[in-house]
Short mmCIF file of C-alpha atoms in Angstrom, two decimals:
data_model
loop_
_atom_site.label_atom_id
_atom_site.label_comp_id
_atom_site.label_asym_id
_atom_site.label_seq_id
_atom_site.Cartn_x
_atom_site.Cartn_y
_atom_site.Cartn_z
CA MET A 385 2.08 -30.47 -2.33
CA PHE A 386 -0.47 -29.23 -4.92
CA HIS A 387 -2.14 -30.85 -7.78
CA SER A 388 -0.55 -30.30 -11.21
CA ARG A 389 -1.91 -27.44 -13.24
CA ALA A 390 -2.53 -29.97 -16.10
CA LEU A 391 -5.13 -31.72 -13.81
CA VAL A 392 -7.11 -28.48 -13.27
CA PRO A 393 -10.31 -28.70 -15.38
CA ALA A 394 -10.13 -26.22 -18.36
CA GLU A 395 -13.27 -24.38 -17.34
CA HIS A 396 -11.70 -23.46 -14.07
CA ARG A 397 -8.21 -22.42 -15.04
CA SER A 398 -8.71 -18.69 -15.80
CA ASN A 399 -10.72 -18.22 -12.58
CA PHE A 400 -8.18 -20.12 -10.48
CA LEU A 401 -5.43 -17.96 -12.01
CA HIS A 402 -7.19 -14.65 -11.20
CA LEU A 403 -7.93 -15.81 -7.70
CA TYR A 404 -4.16 -16.52 -7.29
CA PHE A 405 -3.19 -13.02 -8.66
CA ASP A 406 -5.86 -11.38 -6.59
CA ILE A 407 -4.55 -12.85 -3.39
CA ALA A 408 -0.84 -12.09 -4.34
CA TRP A 409 -1.52 -8.34 -4.73
CA PHE A 410 -3.57 -8.43 -1.64
CA GLY A 411 -0.58 -10.01 0.08
CA VAL A 412 1.63 -7.06 -0.59
CA LEU A 413 -1.11 -4.87 0.65
CA ASN A 414 -1.32 -7.01 3.76
CA GLY A 415 2.34 -6.68 4.35
CA SER A 416 2.31 -2.90 3.87
CA PHE A 417 -0.87 -1.10 4.97
CA ILE A 418 -2.37 -3.95 7.24
CA ALA A 419 0.97 -4.65 8.95
CA PHE A 420 1.75 -0.90 9.60
CA SER A 421 -1.53 1.09 9.70
CA ALA A 422 -1.86 0.56 13.65
CA VAL A 423 1.75 1.20 14.02
CA TYR A 424 1.32 4.51 12.40
CA LEU A 425 -1.62 5.52 14.37
CA THR A 426 0.31 4.50 17.53
CA ARG A 427 3.10 6.67 16.64
CA VAL A 428 0.82 9.73 16.04
CA GLY A 429 -0.72 9.42 19.42
CA ALA A 430 -3.68 6.83 19.15
CA THR A 431 -4.83 5.41 22.45
CA ALA A 432 -5.69 1.80 23.11
CA ARG A 433 -9.39 2.62 23.01
CA GLN A 434 -8.92 4.39 19.64
CA LEU A 435 -7.08 1.19 18.36
CA SER A 436 -9.82 -0.96 19.52
CA LEU A 437 -12.47 1.16 17.65
CA PHE A 438 -10.22 0.94 14.57
CA GLY A 439 -10.62 -2.90 14.84
CA ALA A 440 -14.18 -2.84 16.01
CA LEU A 441 -15.88 -0.48 13.54
CA PRO A 442 -16.06 -2.75 10.52
CA ALA A 443 -17.59 -5.27 12.84
CA LEU A 444 -20.10 -2.78 14.26
CA VAL A 445 -21.21 -1.86 10.61
CA ALA A 446 -21.25 -5.49 9.61
CA LEU A 447 -23.62 -6.36 12.44
CA VAL A 448 -26.18 -3.93 10.86
CA ALA A 449 -25.51 -4.79 7.32
CA ALA A 450 -24.61 -8.46 7.13
CA LEU A 451 -28.02 -9.98 6.77
CA PRO A 452 -29.58 -7.45 4.33
CA ALA A 453 -26.41 -7.41 2.33
CA GLY A 454 -26.53 -11.15 1.96
CA TYR A 455 -30.15 -11.20 0.79
CA TRP A 456 -29.49 -8.15 -1.46
CA LEU A 457 -26.77 -10.07 -3.15
CA LYS A 458 -29.02 -12.98 -4.02
CA ASN A 459 -30.58 -11.15 -6.95
CA ARG A 460 -27.22 -10.00 -8.38
CA ARG A 461 -24.37 -11.60 -10.28
CA LEU A 462 -21.84 -12.30 -7.63
CA ASP A 463 -18.68 -11.71 -9.94
CA LYS A 464 -19.66 -8.18 -10.89
CA THR A 465 -20.99 -7.28 -7.45
CA VAL A 466 -17.74 -8.48 -5.86
CA PHE A 467 -15.66 -6.46 -8.33
CA TRP A 468 -17.48 -3.25 -7.83
CA SER A 469 -17.68 -3.54 -4.08
CA ALA A 470 -13.90 -4.27 -4.09
CA ALA A 471 -13.33 -1.17 -6.30
CA LEU A 472 -15.28 1.03 -4.04
CA TYR A 473 -13.77 -0.36 -0.66
CA ARG A 474 -10.15 -0.06 -1.96
CA VAL A 475 -10.61 3.70 -2.25
CA TYR A 476 -10.21 3.39 1.46
CA TYR A 477 -6.48 2.69 1.12
CA LEU A 478 -5.95 5.66 -1.29
CA ALA A 479 -7.79 7.95 1.11
CA TRP A 480 -5.07 7.45 3.80
CA LEU A 481 -2.59 9.46 1.70
CA PRO A 482 -4.42 12.77 2.00
CA ILE A 483 -5.17 12.09 5.64
CA ILE A 484 -1.57 11.67 6.73
CA THR A 485 -0.24 14.38 4.47
CA LEU A 486 -2.75 17.22 4.89
CA ILE A 487 -4.45 16.78 8.36
CA PRO A 488 -2.61 17.61 11.45
CA ALA A 489 -1.43 14.71 13.48
CA ALA A 490 -3.78 15.45 16.33
CA PHE A 491 -6.85 14.89 14.20
CA GLN A 492 -5.57 12.01 12.05
CA THR A 493 -6.74 9.07 14.17
CA ASN A 494 -10.35 10.37 14.43
CA SER A 495 -10.33 11.08 10.65
CA VAL A 496 -9.13 7.42 10.01
CA LEU A 497 -11.99 6.25 12.27
CA LEU A 498 -14.68 8.23 10.40
CA LEU A 499 -13.15 6.93 7.13
CA THR A 500 -13.19 3.25 8.39
CA PHE A 501 -16.78 3.65 9.44
CA ILE A 502 -17.96 4.83 6.05
CA MET A 503 -16.02 2.25 3.98
CA SER A 504 -17.04 -0.63 6.21
CA GLY A 505 -20.37 -0.81 4.20
CA PRO A 506 -18.72 -1.77 0.83
CA ALA A 507 -16.26 -3.93 2.94
CA THR A 508 -19.22 -5.92 4.26
CA ILE A 509 -20.69 -6.61 0.82
CA LEU A 510 -17.18 -7.53 -0.40
CA ALA A 511 -16.63 -10.07 2.40
CA ILE A 512 -19.94 -11.65 2.03
CA GLY A 513 -19.90 -11.63 -1.72
CA PHE A 514 -16.38 -13.00 -2.07
CA ASN A 515 -17.05 -15.93 0.19
CA SER A 516 -20.05 -16.82 -1.66
CA LEU A 517 -18.35 -16.31 -5.04
CA PHE A 518 -15.41 -18.58 -3.83
CA ALA A 519 -17.84 -21.33 -2.95
CA GLU A 520 -19.53 -20.95 -6.32
CA LEU A 521 -16.32 -20.90 -8.46
CA VAL A 522 -14.37 -23.51 -6.66
CA PRO A 523 -15.79 -27.15 -6.49
CA PRO A 524 -15.49 -28.90 -3.24
CA GLU A 525 -12.81 -31.29 -4.50
CA TRP A 526 -10.62 -28.28 -5.50
CA ARG A 527 -11.15 -26.00 -2.44
CA ASN A 528 -8.23 -27.16 -0.34
CA HIS A 529 -6.03 -26.95 -3.43
CA VAL A 530 -6.94 -23.46 -4.33
CA ILE A 531 -7.13 -22.25 -0.74
CA GLY A 532 -3.59 -23.75 -0.16
CA ILE A 533 -2.13 -21.92 -3.00
CA ARG A 534 -3.87 -18.72 -2.15
CA HIS A 535 -2.69 -19.03 1.48
CA ALA A 536 0.91 -19.72 0.23
CA LEU A 537 0.91 -16.72 -2.17
CA LEU A 538 -0.51 -14.55 0.48
CA ALA A 539 2.22 -15.52 2.72
CA ILE A 540 5.15 -15.04 0.41
CA ALA A 541 3.88 -11.54 -0.81
CA SER A 542 3.30 -10.55 2.79
CA ILE A 543 6.74 -11.66 3.84
CA LEU A 544 8.48 -9.65 0.99
CA SER A 545 6.23 -6.65 1.51
CA ALA A 546 6.66 -6.51 5.15
CA LEU A 547 10.52 -6.69 4.94
CA LEU A 548 10.57 -4.10 2.11
CA CYS A 549 8.30 -1.68 4.14
CA GLY A 550 10.35 -2.14 7.40
CA TYR A 551 13.36 -1.14 5.46
CA ILE A 552 11.69 1.92 3.88
CA LEU A 553 10.40 3.13 7.15
CA ASP A 554 13.70 2.69 8.98
CA ASN A 555 15.65 4.52 6.29
CA THR A 556 13.37 7.44 5.15
CA ALA A 557 11.81 10.42 7.07
CA PHE A 558 8.84 9.48 9.00
CA LEU A 559 6.07 11.06 6.81
CA MET A 560 7.59 10.12 3.64
CA GLY A 561 8.27 6.48 4.61
CA TYR A 562 4.54 6.07 5.50
CA GLN A 563 3.39 7.88 2.30
CA ILE A 564 5.44 5.40 0.35
CA VAL A 565 4.11 2.40 2.17
CA PHE A 566 0.51 3.42 2.04
CA GLY A 567 0.78 4.53 -1.65
CA LEU A 568 2.13 0.93 -2.43
CA ALA A 569 -0.88 -0.43 -0.67
CA ALA A 570 -3.30 1.60 -2.46
CA PHE A 571 -1.64 0.61 -5.93
CA CYS A 572 -1.96 -3.07 -4.87
CA GLY A 573 -5.61 -2.72 -3.83
CA VAL A 574 -6.23 -1.53 -7.41
CA MET A 575 -4.44 -4.40 -8.93
CA SER A 576 -6.13 -7.01 -6.86
CA SER A 577 -9.64 -5.45 -7.83
CA VAL A 578 -8.38 -5.72 -11.46
CA HIS A 579 -8.07 -9.49 -11.29
CA LEU A 580 -11.52 -9.72 -9.60
CA TRP A 581 -12.85 -8.04 -12.90
CA PHE A 582 -11.74 -11.02 -14.92
CA ILE A 583 -13.39 -13.69 -12.77
CA ARG A 584 -16.48 -15.21 -14.41
CA LEU A 585 -19.18 -17.48 -12.99
CA PRO A 586 -20.26 -20.24 -15.33
CA GLU A 587 -23.57 -19.75 -16.90
CA ALA A 588 -25.00 -23.07 -15.77
CA PRO A 589 -28.62 -23.30 -14.40
CA ASN A 590 -27.24 -24.52 -10.94
CA ARG A 591 -25.08 -21.55 -10.73
CA ARG A 592 -27.92 -18.93 -10.88
CA ILE A 593 -28.83 -17.46 -7.56
CA LYS A 594 -32.56 -17.54 -7.15
CA HIS A 595 -34.66 -15.32 -5.19
CA ALA A 596 -35.80 -17.13 -1.96
CA PRO A 597 -39.25 -16.14 -0.71
CA TYR A 598 -38.51 -16.14 2.96
CA LEU A 599 -35.64 -15.00 5.05
CA LYS A 600 -36.51 -17.51 7.69
CA GLU A 601 -34.99 -20.34 5.52
CA PRO A 602 -31.38 -20.17 5.20
CA GLY A 603 -30.12 -20.29 1.57
CA GLN A 604 -27.48 -19.35 -1.00
CA PRO A 605 -24.02 -18.21 -1.30
CA ASP A 606 -23.10 -15.07 0.52
CA ALA A 607 -21.53 -13.72 3.58
CA PHE A 608 -18.35 -13.79 5.59
CA PRO A 609 -17.06 -11.34 8.32
CA ALA A 610 -18.83 -8.07 8.44
CA SER A 611 -19.62 -6.47 11.59
CA GLY A 612 -21.90 -4.03 13.17
CA GLN A 613 -24.66 -3.27 15.67
CA ALA A 614 -28.26 -4.39 15.00
CA ARG A 615 -29.65 -0.74 14.83
CA PRO A 616 -33.25 -0.95 13.59
CA PRO A 617 -33.20 2.12 11.32
CA PHE A 618 -31.16 0.45 8.50
CA GLY A 619 -30.69 -3.23 8.91
CA TRP A 620 -34.09 -4.59 10.06
CA ARG A 621 -36.31 -1.93 8.42
CA TYR A 622 -34.64 -2.78 5.08
CA LEU A 623 -35.82 -6.41 5.57
CA ARG A 624 -39.32 -5.30 6.57
CA ARG A 625 -39.80 -3.25 3.41
CA ARG A 626 -39.55 -6.41 1.33
CA ARG A 627 -43.00 -7.98 1.46
CA GLN A 628 -41.57 -11.42 0.52
CA LEU A 629 -38.87 -11.25 3.06
CA ARG A 630 -39.09 -12.12 6.63
CA LEU A 631 -36.70 -11.89 9.57
CA PRO A 632 -34.62 -15.09 9.75
CA ARG A 633 -35.62 -17.77 12.21
CA LEU A 634 -33.22 -18.78 14.97
CA SER A 635 -33.80 -22.43 13.97
CA ILE A 636 -30.88 -21.99 11.75
CA LEU A 637 -28.68 -21.97 14.78
CA ARG A 638 -29.98 -25.30 16.07
CA GLY A 639 -27.93 -28.40 15.92
CA ASP A 640 -24.31 -28.69 14.73
CA PHE A 641 -24.24 -25.27 13.03
CA GLY A 642 -25.24 -23.44 16.28
CA ARG A 643 -22.55 -25.40 18.20
CA ALA A 644 -20.02 -24.34 15.65
CA MET A 645 -21.08 -20.77 15.85
CA ALA A 646 -20.91 -20.98 19.61
CA VAL A 647 -17.25 -22.00 19.70
CA LEU A 648 -16.20 -19.91 16.75
CA GLY A 649 -17.71 -16.93 18.41
CA PHE A 650 -15.65 -17.53 21.58
CA PHE A 651 -12.57 -17.98 19.24
CA PHE A 652 -13.10 -14.70 17.53
CA VAL A 653 -13.56 -12.89 20.89
CA ALA A 654 -10.28 -14.48 22.00
CA LEU A 655 -8.57 -13.58 18.82
CA TYR A 656 -9.46 -9.82 18.83
CA VAL A 657 -9.11 -9.12 22.68
CA PRO A 658 -5.28 -8.31 22.47
CA ASN A 659 -5.40 -6.50 19.17
CA ALA A 660 -5.69 -3.03 20.82
CA LEU A 661 -2.84 -3.75 23.16
CA TYR A 662 -0.09 -4.84 20.98
CA TYR A 663 1.28 -1.66 19.59
CA PRO A 664 0.98 0.45 22.71
CA TYR A 665 2.98 -2.19 24.47
CA TRP A 666 5.45 -3.01 21.65
CA VAL A 667 5.98 0.62 20.45
CA GLY A 668 5.07 2.65 23.47
CA GLU A 669 6.51 0.65 26.33
CA LEU A 670 9.18 -1.57 24.79
CA GLY A 671 10.15 0.87 21.95
CA TYR A 672 10.24 -1.64 19.21
CA SER A 673 11.45 -0.09 15.86
CA ASP A 674 9.47 -0.40 12.68
CA GLN A 675 12.25 -2.71 11.26
CA LEU A 676 11.91 -5.25 14.27
CA ILE A 677 8.16 -5.15 13.70
CA SER A 678 8.61 -5.93 10.05
CA PHE A 679 11.06 -8.93 10.92
CA GLY A 680 8.20 -10.17 13.37
CA GLN A 681 5.66 -9.86 10.46
CA ALA A 682 7.86 -11.55 7.91
CA LEU A 683 8.57 -14.43 10.41
CA PHE A 684 4.87 -14.79 11.10
CA TYR A 685 4.24 -15.24 7.34
CA VAL A 686 7.07 -17.58 6.69
CA CYS A 687 5.68 -19.78 9.40
CA GLN A 688 2.18 -19.37 8.18
CA PHE A 689 3.26 -20.34 4.71
CA LEU A 690 4.92 -23.46 5.97
CA SER A 691 2.12 -24.63 8.14
CA ALA A 692 -0.44 -23.74 5.48
CA SER A 693 1.52 -25.86 2.92
CA GLN A 694 1.01 -28.85 5.22
CA LEU A 695 -2.61 -28.19 6.16
CA ALA A 696 -4.19 -30.94 4.14
CA ARG A 697 -1.78 -33.47 5.82
CA ILE A 698 -2.74 -31.96 9.25
CA ALA A 699 -6.43 -31.98 8.40
CA THR A 700 -6.27 -35.52 7.18
CA TRP A 701 -4.55 -36.61 10.37
CA LEU A 702 -6.51 -34.46 12.89
CA GLY A 703 -9.69 -33.50 11.17
CA ASP A 704 -11.00 -29.87 10.70
CA ARG A 705 -12.20 -29.39 14.21
CA ARG A 706 -9.07 -30.61 15.87
CA SER A 707 -6.86 -28.74 13.41
CA LEU A 708 -8.89 -25.57 14.32
CA ALA A 709 -8.35 -26.26 18.05
CA LEU A 710 -4.46 -26.77 17.57
CA GLY A 711 -4.26 -23.52 15.55
CA ALA A 712 -6.14 -21.61 18.29
CA VAL A 713 -3.76 -22.95 21.02
CA LEU A 714 -0.65 -21.85 18.98
CA LEU A 715 -2.30 -18.47 18.55
CA ALA A 716 -2.13 -17.89 22.26
CA ALA A 717 1.65 -17.49 21.93
CA TYR A 718 1.33 -14.03 20.30
CA PRO A 719 -0.02 -12.15 23.29
CA GLY A 720 1.38 -14.74 25.85
CA PHE A 721 4.97 -14.92 24.84
CA THR A 722 5.37 -11.17 24.51
CA ALA A 723 3.94 -10.72 27.97
CA ILE A 724 6.24 -13.32 29.53
CA TRP A 725 9.37 -12.41 27.44
CA PRO A 726 9.35 -8.77 26.45
CA ALA A 727 12.84 -8.95 24.77
CA PRO A 728 12.93 -8.82 20.87
CA ALA A 729 13.65 -12.56 20.93
CA GLY A 730 10.33 -13.16 22.75
CA TYR A 731 8.59 -11.23 20.11
CA LEU A 732 10.06 -13.06 17.20
CA LEU A 733 9.44 -16.37 18.96
CA SER A 734 5.76 -15.47 19.48
CA SER A 735 5.56 -14.39 15.88
CA ALA A 736 6.80 -17.82 14.76
CA PHE A 737 4.36 -19.85 16.80
CA SER A 738 1.42 -17.64 15.84
CA GLY A 739 2.23 -17.84 12.14
CA ILE A 740 2.11 -21.70 12.43
CA GLY A 741 -1.11 -21.21 14.42
CA TRP A 742 -2.85 -19.10 11.86
CA GLY A 743 -1.62 -21.10 8.98
CA ILE A 744 -3.60 -24.09 10.50
CA ALA A 745 -6.56 -22.25 11.94
CA GLY A 746 -7.12 -19.65 9.19
CA GLY A 747 -7.46 -22.64 6.64
CA ALA A 748 -9.52 -24.83 8.93
CA ILE A 749 -12.15 -22.29 9.75
CA LEU A 750 -13.70 -22.30 6.20
CA THR A 751 -13.51 -25.95 5.55
CA TYR A 752 -14.93 -26.69 9.01
CA LEU A 753 -17.73 -24.26 8.27
CA LEU A 754 -18.55 -25.28 4.91
CA ARG A 755 -19.07 -28.96 5.86
CA LEU A 756 -21.90 -27.65 8.04
CA VAL A 757 -23.70 -25.65 5.49
CA PRO A 758 -26.14 -27.09 2.84
CA ALA A 759 -24.88 -26.10 -0.67
CA ASP A 760 -28.18 -24.66 -1.61
CA GLU A 761 -28.58 -22.63 1.66
CA ARG A 762 -25.25 -20.99 1.79
CA PRO A 763 -26.04 -17.22 1.82
CA ARG A 764 -28.43 -17.38 4.72
CA TYR A 765 -26.09 -19.71 6.90
CA MET A 766 -23.17 -17.45 5.89
CA SER A 767 -25.06 -14.32 6.69
CA TRP A 768 -25.59 -15.70 10.22
CA TYR A 769 -21.91 -16.69 10.37
CA SER A 770 -20.96 -13.11 9.29
CA LEU A 771 -23.40 -11.60 11.84
CA LEU A 772 -22.36 -13.63 14.92
CA THR A 773 -18.62 -13.73 14.15
CA ASN A 774 -18.63 -9.89 13.80
CA LEU A 775 -20.43 -9.52 17.00
CA ALA A 776 -17.75 -11.61 18.54
CA ILE A 777 -14.99 -9.43 16.92
CA LEU A 778 -16.79 -6.31 18.24
CA ILE A 779 -16.89 -7.70 21.75
CA GLY A 780 -13.27 -8.85 21.62
CA SER A 781 -12.14 -5.44 20.30
CA LEU A 782 -13.99 -3.51 22.96
CA LEU A 783 -12.67 -5.86 25.84
CA GLY A 784 -9.08 -5.35 24.95
CA PRO A 785 -8.76 -1.76 26.20
CA LEU A 786 -10.61 -2.71 29.35
CA PHE A 787 -8.04 -5.48 29.95
CA GLY A 788 -5.41 -2.78 29.45
CA ASP A 789 -7.02 -0.38 31.88
CA TRP A 790 -7.75 -2.90 34.58
CA LEU A 791 -4.61 -4.96 34.32
CA GLY A 792 -2.07 -2.97 32.44
CA LEU A 793 -0.74 -3.71 29.11
CA ARG A 794 1.53 -6.52 29.94
CA LEU A 795 -0.78 -8.48 32.22
CA GLY A 796 -3.63 -7.70 29.81
CA LEU A 797 -1.74 -9.36 26.95
CA GLY A 798 -0.88 -12.46 29.28
CA THR A 799 -4.67 -12.85 30.12
CA ALA A 800 -5.55 -12.64 26.45
CA GLY A 801 -3.02 -15.45 25.83
CA ILE A 802 -4.82 -17.64 28.30
CA ILE A 803 -8.26 -16.84 26.77
CA ARG A 804 -7.01 -17.86 23.47
CA PHE A 805 -5.60 -21.15 24.82
CA LEU A 806 -8.90 -21.83 26.39
CA ALA A 807 -10.64 -21.00 23.02
CA GLY A 808 -8.54 -23.97 21.54
CA LEU A 809 -9.77 -26.34 24.30
CA ILE A 810 -13.42 -25.22 23.95
CA ILE A 811 -13.25 -25.90 20.21
CA LEU A 812 -11.69 -29.31 20.82
CA TRP A 813 -14.27 -30.37 23.54
CA PHE A 814 -17.51 -28.73 22.43
CA GLY A 815 -17.18 -28.04 18.70
CA ALA A 816 -19.47 -29.88 16.21
CA ASN A 817 -18.02 -33.06 14.54
CA VAL A 818 -18.10 -32.73 10.75
CA GLY A 819 -17.62 -34.82 7.76
CA VAL A 820 -13.76 -35.28 7.85
CA ASP A 821 -12.88 -35.28 11.60
CA THR A 822 -10.79 -38.38 11.72
CA ALA A 823 -8.00 -39.51 9.39
CA ASP A 824 -10.04 -42.53 8.31
CA ASP A 825 -12.89 -40.52 6.84
CA ASP A 826 -12.82 -39.55 3.13
CA ASP A 827 -15.03 -36.58 2.22
CA GLU A 828 -14.96 -33.71 -0.31
CA GLY A 829 -11.42 -34.10 -1.45
CA ALA A 830 -9.77 -34.25 1.88
CA ASP A 831 -6.85 -35.66 -0.14
CA ASP A 832 -3.32 -35.88 1.28
CA GLU A 833 -2.17 -33.77 -1.68
CA LEU A 834 -4.64 -30.81 -0.85
CA SER A 835 -3.65 -27.86 1.16
CA GLY A 836 -5.86 -25.06 2.20
CA GLU A 837 -6.85 -21.76 3.78
CA PHE A 838 -9.15 -19.03 2.71
CA ALA A 839 -7.63 -15.51 2.98
CA ALA A 840 -9.65 -12.75 1.39
#
């Protein structure tokens, strides 16, 4: 499934190893904190609107900060900047412990929302910087290999962590159980950051990030998802203060990159619409236990792992665009099946289909995107990607509660499933064709042995 370790060039082995450990620790964090934070907020009384803000605030901040962060990063060493932004941001997980322990339940959700807003700044820098760092560290011919292993490690660690945390939460007192789960997440955030410290960029001339004179030309390694609202006081004023920088031109969005941004934007809207409705429906209306939710999470990651391990073959067969479309269609099962079949079996089946879908779509997004971005223009293109996808995330997150209010939770989830299905069709019909979009093309190491997904 993967290349032999002996074939990995010596100059890349250490960095690849730390990239693997980074994602393994993050996988434990994913199966603990990320899997159960919204469950906890639901159990202490968070509304669908508050849950939508919980998902939307990082996108809101990123909309303001993505472009200036992308250009700020150009004058800094990516490896060190990524480490320090990760170390600062992962204080976020530690801060949950005093919130759930010391603050009355009625005020905890608003406290979490404030904390999320504050810490979304370093999260934006981390997301942008890590994407650029990854592109700098991993040559194109090794990307699918490294991405595939990271995806597999993320899935395995998430599976084990979700099952362990579900058991802990079902067999300990409510508060103590969540203190253990969130404490584990905080520890894993520290360990993930430690491995980022050991990642080193090669000191080759072509690895140096030069300062580009104009923001209007796209360029350099930077940005992934960050979200926010374009509020002039910070974002645009920052750009104007730099005499050599100008606001980016919309010409970046012409052609294939613009088409890709349009279909990916709709995909991210569709992806986030149901997020605020899941737990009020599963926990509030259907009464799912933490252990059942952990089984669903684990099944999701098992299926994600299996599909991600075959992503190279799928991408070679279908191409990146059609692979992404297939993944989006399968992701419609998560909201759709639980709306049609609310029994635990329906929830587990939806988890399986969605895990397969995310294993394909999650890997195809980055490879699809990187084929459209000039290697020497990454940061500006990726800043636009970050800006527009986070705008889509914000829109999707805020639409979810409206669907719940207008249609009810169950019908709202069913409608979200239809929108996800449509997103897959839109990617298939209108997405830009890229280098490898047929099995006959051979580009950038789209080898049958490779496998891939980027999970930060």
